[in-house]
Amino acid sequence: MHELAICRGILDVAGAALAEHTPRVAVSSVAVRIGRLTGIDPECLRFYFDLLITDTPLAGAMLRIEEVPIRGLCRACAAEFVIESPAFTCETCGGSAVDLLSGQELQVISLETVEEVCGGD
Ligand SMILES: [Zn+2]
């Protein structure tokens, strides 16, 4: 359910960007950056993307997902590390005062477009 709402948001952004182009442009791919902390399942997102773009100007576009790891910065020892477990503790000193550096991203990075080839015999 989460992914469906996220996907709609991505399509809103992509659709708005597309509207600024001349009409005859086709989108070949939509690139998004997703932090792991968002809990978004990339496969699920892809599923909804394919479903929702049918019969829209984005039809046929591919969703390219760049996953961003959760990174933390320990306030006690300034160590930077990738957080894999649900508990945010520093792997160097074991401290629990950790600032989040990344992992919450949810951005549309770019749209790749191709000029639509005009029909002709
Ligand atoms: Zn530390």
XYZ file of N, CA and C and ligand atoms in Angstrom:
364
model
N 0.840 -1.195 0.000
C 0.000 0.000 0.000
C 0.877 1.247 0.000
N 1.877 1.213 0.841
C 2.877 2.259 0.953
C 3.471 2.556 -0.435
N 3.881 1.496 -1.114
C 4.530 1.644 -2.419
C 3.608 2.270 -3.458
N 2.318 1.979 -3.361
C 1.369 2.526 -4.323
C 1.313 4.055 -4.211
N 1.246 4.547 -2.984
C 1.217 5.997 -2.752
C 2.527 6.641 -3.204
N 3.647 5.993 -2.886
C 4.962 6.486 -3.284
C 5.054 6.558 -4.806
N 4.551 5.509 -5.434
C 4.608 5.422 -6.888
C 3.796 6.541 -7.528
N 2.635 6.827 -6.962
C 1.808 7.919 -7.476
C 2.576 9.243 -7.377
N 3.294 9.429 -6.274
C 4.088 10.637 -6.070
C 5.178 10.766 -7.123
N 5.840 9.655 -7.409
C 6.904 9.642 -8.418
C 6.324 10.007 -9.783
N 5.173 9.438 -10.092
C 4.542 9.699 -11.389
C 4.063 11.145 -11.500
N 3.663 11.727 -10.373
C 3.262 13.142 -10.368
C 4.451 14.014 -10.752
N 5.589 13.740 -10.121
C 6.801 14.516 -10.386
C 7.251 14.317 -11.838
N 7.269 13.063 -12.274
C 7.695 12.745 -13.638
C 6.745 13.353 -14.657
N 5.460 13.277 -14.372
C 4.456 13.822 -15.279
C 4.581 15.328 -15.413
N 4.852 15.997 -14.287
C 4.999 17.456 -14.296
C 6.235 17.857 -15.092
N 7.320 17.090 -14.933
C 8.553 17.380 -15.669
C 8.330 17.169 -17.162
N 7.579 16.152 -17.475
C 7.298 15.816 -18.869
C 6.437 16.889 -19.540
N 5.527 17.450 -18.762
C 4.619 18.470 -19.293
C 5.364 19.717 -19.755
N 6.580 19.907 -19.214
C 7.372 21.073 -19.592
C 8.075 20.876 -20.931
N 8.089 19.640 -21.392
C 8.726 19.342 -22.673
C 7.770 19.599 -23.832
N 8.340 19.634 -25.028
C 7.484 19.680 -26.204
C 6.684 18.380 -26.219
N 5.509 18.402 -26.786
C 4.635 17.220 -26.712
C 5.251 15.919 -27.220
N 6.029 16.002 -28.284
C 6.490 14.753 -28.871
C 7.790 14.217 -28.273
N 7.725 13.893 -27.029
C 8.875 13.304 -26.360
C 8.394 12.068 -25.625
N 9.140 10.986 -25.758
C 8.771 9.771 -25.035
C 9.799 9.538 -23.936
N 9.354 9.067 -22.814
C 10.256 8.819 -21.697
C 10.717 7.367 -21.745
N 12.040 7.172 -21.759
C 12.547 5.797 -21.800
C 12.788 5.267 -20.401
N 13.148 6.166 -19.474
C 13.313 5.687 -18.105
C 13.150 6.817 -17.097
N 12.756 6.424 -15.912
C 12.627 7.344 -14.794
C 13.562 6.820 -13.712
N 14.512 7.658 -13.285
C 15.467 7.232 -12.265
C 15.071 7.816 -10.917
N 15.028 6.976 -9.912
C 14.696 7.444 -8.569
C 15.750 6.969 -7.574
N 15.894 7.724 -6.495
C 16.843 7.382 -5.443
C 16.016 7.113 -4.187
N 16.222 5.935 -3.625
C 15.414 5.548 -2.475
C 16.295 5.075 -1.326
N 16.174 5.740 -0.202
C 16.921 5.340 0.982
C 16.291 4.095 1.599
N 17.126 3.210 2.141
C 16.608 1.970 2.704
C 15.691 2.195 3.902
N 15.891 3.309 4.562
C 15.082 3.586 5.748
C 13.618 3.853 5.406
N 13.351 4.132 4.146
C 11.973 4.389 3.748
C 11.149 3.095 3.808
N 11.836 1.969 3.820
C 11.143 0.689 3.892
C 10.448 0.303 2.602
N 10.787 1.012 1.531
C 10.140 0.725 0.245
C 10.732 -0.533 -0.387
N 9.861 -1.389 -0.849
C 10.283 -2.601 -1.530
C 10.409 -2.269 -3.022
N 11.643 -2.263 -3.544
C 11.863 -1.863 -4.940
C 11.038 -2.677 -5.939
N 10.922 -3.975 -5.709
C 10.178 -4.823 -6.637
C 8.704 -4.455 -6.655
N 8.212 -4.149 -5.476
C 6.813 -3.755 -5.323
C 6.574 -2.419 -6.033
N 7.521 -1.515 -5.859
C 7.424 -0.202 -6.492
C 7.418 -0.340 -8.006
N 8.278 -1.209 -8.511
C 8.374 -1.462 -9.944
C 7.044 -2.010 -10.494
N 6.446 -2.876 -9.711
C 5.176 -3.481 -10.092
C 4.110 -2.402 -10.290
N 3.989 -1.511 -9.310
C 2.991 -0.447 -9.394
C 3.319 0.533 -10.511
N 4.610 0.789 -10.689
C 5.038 1.706 -11.743
C 4.556 1.204 -13.105
N 4.844 -0.075 -13.385
C 4.432 -0.663 -14.666
C 2.918 -0.615 -14.834
N 2.234 -0.815 -13.715
C 0.777 -0.829 -13.734
C 0.208 0.563 -14.007
N 0.756 1.554 -13.318
C 0.195 2.911 -13.363
C 0.544 3.697 -14.624
N 1.636 3.340 -15.295
C 2.021 4.121 -16.475
C 1.270 3.693 -17.737
N 0.565 2.582 -17.646
C -0.210 2.128 -18.798
C -1.179 3.229 -19.221
N -1.210 3.503 -20.511
C -2.104 4.529 -21.059
C -1.841 5.938 -20.537
N -0.607 6.202 -20.136
C -0.227 7.565 -19.764
C 0.939 7.958 -20.673
N 1.330 9.252 -20.668
C 2.479 9.667 -21.497
C 3.777 8.959 -21.099
N 3.781 8.331 -19.927
C 4.988 7.635 -19.458
C 5.012 6.155 -19.849
N 3.991 5.720 -20.532
C 3.895 4.316 -20.924
C 5.171 3.846 -21.621
N 5.666 2.699 -21.230
C 6.861 2.132 -21.841
C 8.142 2.525 -21.135
N 8.059 3.453 -20.202
C 9.260 3.886 -19.483
C 9.693 2.819 -18.474
N 10.987 2.807 -18.209
C 11.535 1.846 -17.258
C 11.838 2.586 -15.955
N 11.597 1.939 -14.841
C 11.908 2.559 -13.557
C 13.295 2.088 -13.119
N 14.200 3.045 -12.943
C 15.545 2.700 -12.482
C 15.684 3.141 -11.031
N 15.950 2.188 -10.175
C 15.986 2.467 -8.744
C 17.411 2.423 -8.204
N 17.806 3.516 -7.588
C 19.107 3.544 -6.932
C 18.846 3.498 -5.431
N 19.300 2.419 -4.797
C 19.060 2.285 -3.368
C 20.211 2.907 -2.576
N 19.850 3.722 -1.589
C 20.847 4.388 -0.761
C 20.887 3.713 0.608
N 22.074 3.261 1.035
C 22.172 2.613 2.343
C 21.918 3.595 3.476
N 21.579 3.058 4.626
C 21.385 3.907 5.807
C 22.764 4.146 6.406
N 23.173 5.398 6.484
C 24.471 5.725 7.059
C 24.283 6.559 8.316
N 25.106 6.244 9.311
C 25.020 6.966 10.569
C 26.354 7.590 10.931
N 26.288 8.615 11.770
C 27.489 9.263 12.275
C 27.401 9.267 13.799
N 28.379 8.631 14.442
C 28.367 8.544 15.894
C 28.763 9.882 16.513
N 27.955 10.342 17.455
C 28.248 11.628 18.093
C 29.410 11.510 19.067
N 29.632 10.304 19.599
C 30.676 10.119 20.590
C 32.071 10.037 19.971
N 32.204 9.243 18.898
C 33.553 9.031 18.352
C 33.678 9.468 16.902
N 32.609 10.025 16.343
C 32.617 10.543 14.973
C 32.833 9.487 13.896
N 32.608 8.221 14.244
C 32.731 7.164 13.247
C 31.521 7.213 12.311
N 31.794 6.958 11.031
C 30.708 6.866 10.058
C 30.550 5.423 9.666
N 29.323 4.955 9.586
C 29.130 3.547 9.272
C 27.758 3.309 8.652
N 27.642 2.164 7.997
C 26.380 1.767 7.391
C 25.585 0.997 8.428
N 24.350 1.390 8.606
C 23.501 0.754 9.607
C 22.698 -0.370 8.962
N 22.923 -1.577 9.447
C 22.228 -2.735 8.890
C 21.125 -3.240 9.807
N 21.271 -2.988 11.087
C 20.304 -3.519 12.056
C 19.323 -2.426 12.464
N 18.190 -2.840 13.025
C 17.199 -1.844 13.447
C 17.691 -0.977 14.609
N 18.675 -1.477 15.353
C 19.206 -0.694 16.460
C 20.342 0.188 15.955
N 20.201 1.477 16.164
C 21.218 2.407 15.690
C 22.321 2.571 16.732
N 23.284 1.677 16.702
C 24.408 1.819 17.621
C 25.703 1.863 16.823
N 26.646 2.625 17.347
C 27.931 2.784 16.671
C 28.703 1.475 16.712
N 29.235 1.056 15.548
C 29.958 -0.208 15.530
C 31.381 -0.051 16.057
N 31.822 1.179 16.208
C 33.169 1.401 16.712
C 33.202 1.467 18.245
N 32.335 2.317 18.833
C 32.394 2.492 20.285
C 31.137 1.991 21.005
N 30.141 1.571 20.233
C 28.932 1.043 20.851
C 27.976 2.114 21.335
N 28.310 3.385 21.086
C 27.450 4.490 21.512
C 26.118 4.472 20.775
N 25.093 5.016 21.414
C 23.776 4.995 20.785
C 23.315 6.382 20.321
N 24.175 7.400 20.519
C 23.844 8.729 20.015
C 24.373 8.829 18.588
N 23.512 8.477 17.653
C 23.938 8.400 16.264
C 23.078 9.322 15.407
N 23.726 10.174 14.632
C 22.990 11.028 13.707
C 22.848 10.311 12.372
N 21.709 10.457 11.785
C 21.449 9.817 10.513
C 22.008 10.655 9.366
N 22.851 10.056 8.542
C 23.441 10.779 7.412
C 22.672 10.529 6.125
N 22.207 9.317 5.952
C 21.448 8.999 4.749
C 20.555 7.803 5.003
N 19.663 7.561 4.086
C 18.761 6.424 4.215
C 17.308 6.830 4.105
N 17.058 8.150 4.153
C 15.678 8.622 4.088
C 15.317 9.207 2.726
N 16.229 9.044 1.764
C 16.023 9.644 0.451
C 14.804 9.078 -0.267
N 14.150 9.953 -0.948
C 13.102 9.537 -1.853
C 12.999 10.646 -2.887
N 13.751 10.497 -3.958
C 13.812 11.560 -4.953
C 13.705 11.006 -6.361
N 13.121 11.783 -7.223
C 13.179 11.475 -8.638
C 14.423 12.182 -9.144
N 15.401 11.431 -9.647
C 16.662 12.024 -10.078
C 16.564 12.572 -11.490
N 16.077 11.763 -12.388
C 16.040 12.208 -13.771
C 15.050 11.438 -14.617
N 14.704 12.057 -15.709
C 13.883 11.396 -16.718
C 14.753 11.305 -17.958
N 14.799 10.150 -18.552
C 15.523 10.011 -19.803
C 14.483 10.006 -20.916
N 14.690 10.859 -21.876
C 13.695 10.912 -22.945
C 14.310 10.559 -24.293
N 13.467 10.072 -25.144
C 13.885 9.829 -26.521
C 12.906 10.562 -27.417
N 13.426 11.148 -28.504
C 12.522 11.832 -29.432
C 11.656 10.763 -30.089
N 10.397 11.014 -30.090
C 9.489 10.051 -30.705
C 9.701 10.086 -32.210
N 9.897 8.933 -32.776
C 10.139 8.877 -34.218
C 8.816 9.051 -34.966
N 8.838 9.986 -35.876
C 7.611 10.231 -36.643
C 7.356 9.066 -37.582
N 6.141 8.680 -37.686
C 5.781 7.581 -38.564
C 6.016 7.956 -40.022
N 6.298 7.015 -40.834
C 6.503 7.285 -42.260
C 6.725 5.971 -42.968
N 6.353 5.911 -44.202
C 6.494 4.634 -44.905
C 7.846 4.485 -45.569
Zn 31.152 5.693 18.148
